[in-house]
Amino acid sequence: MDLTIVILIEILYAVASLALISVGLAVVFGMMKVINLAHGEFMMMGGYATITAVNLGINVFVAMLIIAPLVVGAIGLVVERLVIRHLYGRLVDTMLATWGLSLFFIGIATVIFGNTTTGISTPIPGLTVGDYQINGYNLFIVVVSVLLMVALYLVLGRTRLGLIARGTMQRPDMASSLGYSPERIYMATFFCGSALSGLAGAILAPLVGLVPTSGGAYIAKAFITVIAGGPSLIAGLVSSASVFGVIDQIFTFAMSPVIGEVALLIAAVVLLRLLPQGITARFFRGRM
């Protein structure tokens, strides 16, 4: 029974971490159709913003949940104004531009922070379940991910701003004719996507050693999760994260973490072969 509880917690953590890693990209790519290859670097900057704030004496939760998203969101706002807004509707150009931005951010981070590994300790101690020890911080990540999905659903589906944003992404000409500025809505949406990426990097920072190239560890999983989810933003994100998280942890417990990663990638290839439009193109149709 104790082992079963530990396995269930680890599966929940795997699903929650995949959703957390991918939520910023889901907003930018899923809603705006911008292929942001610098997504991992936005997460990396969120981690460094958290570490810097903690080293300056700021509470770690304030640094993770408030400062890091605002800092990375502000950087995303500058990027959108200077680069991205000129490339809407040009997928290949956005790929090249954001790839160049990822190299730029890696270089800047290397100059400022150096190429050595840095990090902070987890603010939540471990928990004992029978004869087993689990990381209490993993439960915090599960709770944050659930609250984030609920908040995203309420904002996009139950508020006027969310409905305007979704409508503008689908028909910017119609939004403009109704008196809304598509340019401002795109700017605000990119800011939110960047802030969510920074939040994810900040929350995961206590679990990993951070270097300027850390973003490369997240970008593949994020794109796989978002693309496999299909057209529905939240339902697709949750469903694909659940499938891949369960597969990853089952093979991790049965064999090793490396085999778990390989199984996740193989599952993604098989899933996209069977459902090329994603999970929500066939299941959960009409869900947000």
Short mmCIF file of C-alpha atoms in Angstrom, two decimals:
data_model
loop_
_atom_site.label_atom_id
_atom_site.label_comp_id
_atom_site.label_asym_id
_atom_site.label_seq_id
_atom_site.Cartn_x
_atom_site.Cartn_y
_atom_site.Cartn_z
CA MET A 1 0.00 0.00 0.00
CA ASP A 2 2.81 2.43 0.85
CA LEU A 3 4.56 1.71 -2.44
CA THR A 4 1.29 2.20 -4.31
CA ILE A 5 0.82 5.63 -2.72
CA VAL A 6 4.39 6.62 -3.60
CA ILE A 7 3.94 5.50 -7.22
CA LEU A 8 0.65 7.42 -7.54
CA ILE A 9 2.27 10.57 -6.14
CA GLU A 10 5.18 10.27 -8.55
CA ILE A 11 2.79 9.75 -11.48
CA LEU A 12 0.84 12.85 -10.44
CA TYR A 13 4.11 14.77 -10.21
CA ALA A 14 5.17 13.63 -13.69
CA VAL A 15 1.83 14.71 -15.18
CA ALA A 16 1.87 18.03 -13.30
CA SER A 17 5.45 18.85 -14.30
CA LEU A 18 4.73 18.17 -17.99
CA ALA A 19 1.66 20.42 -17.83
CA LEU A 20 3.65 23.11 -16.04
CA ILE A 21 6.51 22.94 -18.54
CA SER A 22 4.13 23.19 -21.49
CA VAL A 23 1.51 25.72 -20.39
CA GLY A 24 3.42 28.81 -21.55
CA LEU A 25 4.08 27.25 -24.95
CA ALA A 26 0.44 26.16 -25.17
CA VAL A 27 -0.64 29.80 -24.91
CA VAL A 28 1.95 31.13 -27.38
CA PHE A 29 1.84 28.27 -29.88
CA GLY A 30 -1.63 26.87 -29.29
CA MET A 31 -3.43 30.21 -29.33
CA MET A 32 -1.13 32.53 -31.30
CA LYS A 33 0.42 29.97 -33.69
CA VAL A 34 3.89 31.31 -32.90
CA ILE A 35 6.55 28.57 -32.86
CA ASN A 36 8.63 29.81 -29.95
CA LEU A 37 11.91 27.90 -29.98
CA ALA A 38 13.11 30.17 -27.15
CA HIS A 39 10.50 28.73 -24.77
CA GLY A 40 13.16 26.80 -22.84
CA GLU A 41 15.22 29.96 -22.46
CA PHE A 42 12.22 31.83 -21.03
CA MET A 43 12.00 29.05 -18.45
CA MET A 44 15.74 29.33 -17.82
CA MET A 45 15.39 33.08 -17.21
CA GLY A 46 12.58 32.38 -14.75
CA GLY A 47 14.92 30.09 -12.84
CA TYR A 48 17.71 32.67 -12.75
CA ALA A 49 15.27 35.42 -11.70
CA THR A 50 14.20 33.24 -8.76
CA ILE A 51 17.75 32.39 -7.70
CA THR A 52 18.85 36.03 -7.95
CA ALA A 53 15.87 37.23 -5.90
CA VAL A 54 16.44 34.58 -3.22
CA ASN A 55 20.13 35.53 -3.01
CA LEU A 56 19.03 39.14 -2.44
CA GLY A 57 17.02 38.03 0.59
CA ILE A 58 13.53 37.81 -0.93
CA ASN A 59 11.25 35.00 0.23
CA VAL A 60 11.54 32.02 -2.12
CA PHE A 61 7.78 31.73 -2.73
CA VAL A 62 7.50 35.44 -3.53
CA ALA A 63 10.46 35.05 -5.90
CA MET A 64 8.95 32.01 -7.63
CA LEU A 65 5.30 32.99 -7.85
CA ILE A 66 5.50 36.76 -8.35
CA ILE A 67 8.92 38.13 -9.27
CA ALA A 68 10.00 35.52 -11.83
CA PRO A 69 6.76 35.61 -13.89
CA LEU A 70 6.77 39.42 -13.93
CA VAL A 71 10.44 39.63 -14.96
CA VAL A 72 10.12 37.05 -17.73
CA GLY A 73 6.77 38.49 -18.82
CA ALA A 74 8.41 41.91 -19.18
CA ILE A 75 11.21 40.38 -21.26
CA GLY A 76 8.59 38.65 -23.40
CA LEU A 77 6.80 41.97 -23.86
CA VAL A 78 9.99 43.56 -25.18
CA VAL A 79 10.59 40.58 -27.48
CA GLU A 80 7.05 40.79 -28.84
CA ARG A 81 7.31 44.51 -29.52
CA LEU A 82 10.73 44.32 -31.17
CA VAL A 83 10.59 41.00 -33.01
CA ILE A 84 7.51 38.80 -32.86
CA ARG A 85 4.86 41.36 -33.86
CA HIS A 86 6.48 41.68 -37.29
CA LEU A 87 6.27 37.93 -37.92
CA TYR A 88 2.68 36.91 -37.15
CA GLY A 89 1.42 34.41 -39.73
CA ARG A 90 4.95 33.54 -40.88
CA LEU A 91 5.74 30.25 -39.15
CA VAL A 92 9.16 29.64 -40.66
CA ASP A 93 10.28 33.17 -39.91
CA THR A 94 9.15 32.90 -36.28
CA MET A 95 11.09 29.63 -35.96
CA LEU A 96 14.28 31.26 -37.21
CA ALA A 97 13.77 34.41 -35.14
CA THR A 98 13.04 32.59 -31.89
CA TRP A 99 15.92 30.18 -32.47
CA GLY A 100 18.19 33.21 -32.77
CA LEU A 101 16.63 34.63 -29.61
CA SER A 102 17.35 31.40 -27.74
CA LEU A 103 21.04 31.66 -28.66
CA PHE A 104 21.02 35.33 -27.65
CA PHE A 105 19.50 34.60 -24.23
CA ILE A 106 21.95 31.76 -23.62
CA GLY A 107 24.83 34.09 -24.42
CA ILE A 108 23.52 36.87 -22.18
CA ALA A 109 22.93 34.45 -19.30
CA THR A 110 26.44 33.04 -19.71
CA VAL A 111 27.94 36.53 -19.56
CA ILE A 112 25.94 37.51 -16.47
CA PHE A 113 25.85 34.27 -14.47
CA GLY A 114 28.77 32.30 -15.88
CA ASN A 115 28.74 28.74 -17.14
CA THR A 116 28.74 27.05 -13.73
CA THR A 117 25.82 25.22 -12.19
CA THR A 118 23.83 27.14 -9.60
CA GLY A 119 20.59 26.56 -7.74
CA ILE A 120 18.59 26.85 -4.54
CA SER A 121 17.37 24.25 -2.09
CA THR A 122 13.77 23.08 -2.07
CA PRO A 123 11.74 25.09 0.47
CA ILE A 124 9.54 22.13 1.44
CA PRO A 125 11.04 19.15 3.33
CA GLY A 126 10.57 15.52 2.38
CA LEU A 127 7.68 13.40 3.60
CA THR A 128 7.66 9.85 4.94
CA VAL A 129 5.14 7.34 3.61
CA GLY A 130 5.64 4.09 5.52
CA ASP A 131 9.10 2.85 4.66
CA TYR A 132 9.49 5.30 1.78
CA GLN A 133 10.64 8.91 1.52
CA ILE A 134 9.12 11.27 -1.03
CA ASN A 135 9.95 14.82 -2.01
CA GLY A 136 7.39 17.12 -0.42
CA TYR A 137 8.13 19.74 -3.08
CA ASN A 138 6.67 17.39 -5.70
CA LEU A 139 3.27 17.74 -4.02
CA PHE A 140 3.65 21.52 -4.17
CA ILE A 141 4.22 21.28 -7.93
CA VAL A 142 1.09 19.13 -8.28
CA VAL A 143 -0.99 21.69 -6.37
CA VAL A 144 0.39 24.63 -8.37
CA SER A 145 -0.26 22.88 -11.68
CA VAL A 146 -3.85 22.05 -10.75
CA LEU A 147 -4.53 25.61 -9.61
CA LEU A 148 -2.89 26.95 -12.79
CA MET A 149 -5.08 24.80 -15.04
CA VAL A 150 -8.22 25.84 -13.14
CA ALA A 151 -7.23 29.52 -13.28
CA LEU A 152 -6.48 29.29 -17.02
CA TYR A 153 -9.84 27.64 -17.64
CA LEU A 154 -11.71 30.31 -15.67
CA VAL A 155 -9.86 33.20 -17.33
CA LEU A 156 -10.24 31.91 -20.90
CA GLY A 157 -13.74 30.51 -20.54
CA ARG A 158 -15.49 32.65 -17.93
CA THR A 159 -14.11 36.17 -18.32
CA ARG A 160 -14.68 38.82 -20.96
CA LEU A 161 -10.94 39.29 -21.49
CA GLY A 162 -10.46 35.57 -22.10
CA LEU A 163 -13.27 35.41 -24.62
CA ILE A 164 -11.93 38.49 -26.43
CA ALA A 165 -8.45 36.96 -26.57
CA ARG A 166 -9.73 33.64 -27.95
CA GLY A 167 -11.92 35.39 -30.49
CA THR A 168 -9.09 37.63 -31.64
CA MET A 169 -6.77 34.66 -32.21
CA GLN A 170 -9.40 33.10 -34.50
CA ARG A 171 -10.72 36.20 -36.28
CA PRO A 172 -8.56 39.30 -35.75
CA ASP A 173 -10.46 41.15 -38.49
CA MET A 174 -13.76 40.61 -36.69
CA ALA A 175 -12.25 41.72 -33.37
CA SER A 176 -10.93 44.86 -35.05
CA SER A 177 -14.34 45.64 -36.55
CA LEU A 178 -15.85 45.39 -33.04
CA GLY A 179 -13.44 48.02 -31.74
CA TYR A 180 -10.76 45.83 -30.16
CA SER A 181 -7.08 46.20 -31.01
CA PRO A 182 -5.65 42.84 -32.20
CA GLU A 183 -2.15 44.25 -31.78
CA ARG A 184 -2.68 44.95 -28.08
CA ILE A 185 -4.40 41.60 -27.52
CA TYR A 186 -1.55 39.73 -29.20
CA MET A 187 0.92 41.70 -27.08
CA ALA A 188 -0.95 40.87 -23.85
CA THR A 189 -1.26 37.20 -24.81
CA PHE A 190 2.45 36.88 -25.52
CA PHE A 191 3.17 38.58 -22.20
CA CYS A 192 0.99 36.01 -20.41
CA GLY A 193 2.60 33.10 -22.24
CA SER A 194 6.07 34.36 -21.38
CA ALA A 195 5.09 34.91 -17.74
CA LEU A 196 3.75 31.34 -17.51
CA SER A 197 7.02 30.03 -18.95
CA GLY A 198 8.94 32.05 -16.37
CA LEU A 199 6.70 30.70 -13.63
CA ALA A 200 7.39 27.12 -14.73
CA GLY A 201 11.14 27.68 -14.78
CA ALA A 202 11.00 29.34 -11.37
CA ILE A 203 9.04 26.50 -9.75
CA LEU A 204 11.31 23.84 -11.22
CA ALA A 205 14.52 25.73 -10.31
CA PRO A 206 14.86 24.18 -6.80
CA LEU A 207 14.83 20.69 -8.33
CA VAL A 208 17.57 21.14 -10.93
CA GLY A 209 21.00 22.66 -11.20
CA LEU A 210 20.67 25.69 -13.44
CA VAL A 211 23.06 26.57 -16.27
CA PRO A 212 22.47 28.91 -19.24
CA THR A 213 21.73 25.94 -21.51
CA SER A 214 19.13 24.42 -19.16
CA GLY A 215 16.28 25.39 -21.48
CA GLY A 216 17.24 22.69 -23.94
CA ALA A 217 16.05 20.06 -21.46
CA TYR A 218 12.47 21.37 -21.60
CA ILE A 219 11.79 22.44 -25.18
CA ALA A 220 11.30 18.96 -26.69
CA LYS A 221 8.92 17.79 -23.94
CA ALA A 222 6.94 21.03 -24.17
CA PHE A 223 6.44 20.82 -27.93
CA ILE A 224 5.60 17.11 -27.79
CA THR A 225 2.99 17.71 -25.08
CA VAL A 226 1.37 20.69 -26.82
CA ILE A 227 1.31 19.15 -30.31
CA ALA A 228 0.04 15.77 -29.09
CA GLY A 229 -2.72 17.52 -27.16
CA GLY A 230 -4.32 18.87 -30.32
CA PRO A 231 -6.42 21.98 -30.94
CA SER A 232 -8.05 22.29 -27.50
CA LEU A 233 -5.69 24.25 -25.26
CA ILE A 234 -6.50 23.07 -21.74
CA ALA A 235 -8.11 19.69 -22.49
CA GLY A 236 -5.29 18.86 -24.89
CA LEU A 237 -2.60 19.92 -22.46
CA VAL A 238 -4.03 17.90 -19.58
CA SER A 239 -4.77 14.80 -21.67
CA SER A 240 -1.36 14.60 -23.37
CA ALA A 241 0.49 15.38 -20.12
CA SER A 242 -1.49 12.59 -18.42
CA VAL A 243 -0.68 10.03 -21.13
CA PHE A 244 3.01 10.85 -21.30
CA GLY A 245 3.43 11.29 -17.54
CA VAL A 246 1.92 7.90 -16.77
CA ILE A 247 4.04 6.15 -19.41
CA ASP A 248 7.20 7.91 -18.24
CA GLN A 249 6.73 6.93 -14.59
CA ILE A 250 5.66 3.34 -15.28
CA PHE A 251 8.83 2.66 -17.24
CA THR A 252 10.91 4.66 -14.76
CA PHE A 253 9.76 2.50 -11.86
CA ALA A 254 9.96 -0.72 -13.88
CA MET A 255 13.39 -0.04 -15.40
CA SER A 256 15.18 3.31 -15.11
CA PRO A 257 14.63 7.05 -15.66
CA VAL A 258 16.47 6.86 -18.99
CA ILE A 259 14.13 4.14 -20.24
CA GLY A 260 11.21 6.26 -19.00
CA GLU A 261 12.36 9.19 -21.17
CA VAL A 262 12.79 6.90 -24.17
CA ALA A 263 9.33 5.39 -23.61
CA LEU A 264 7.84 8.90 -23.49
CA LEU A 265 9.37 9.82 -26.85
CA ILE A 266 8.29 6.54 -28.44
CA ALA A 267 4.76 7.04 -27.09
CA ALA A 268 4.71 10.53 -28.63
CA VAL A 269 5.73 9.18 -32.04
CA VAL A 270 3.09 6.43 -31.90
CA LEU A 271 0.40 8.82 -30.68
CA LEU A 272 1.07 11.35 -33.43
CA ARG A 273 1.10 8.55 -36.00
CA LEU A 274 -2.31 7.33 -34.84
CA LEU A 275 -3.74 10.80 -34.10
CA PRO A 276 -1.86 13.24 -36.35
CA GLN A 277 -4.16 16.12 -35.35
CA GLY A 278 -3.70 15.42 -31.64
CA ILE A 279 -5.82 13.85 -28.94
CA THR A 280 -8.51 16.51 -28.82
CA ALA A 281 -9.06 16.42 -32.58
CA ARG A 282 -10.81 13.07 -31.98
CA PHE A 283 -11.58 13.05 -28.26
CA PHE A 284 -12.85 15.91 -26.06
CA ARG A 285 -13.93 17.78 -29.19
CA GLY A 286 -15.46 21.15 -28.44
CA ARG A 287 -13.70 21.37 -25.09
CA MET A 288 -11.51 24.37 -24.35
#
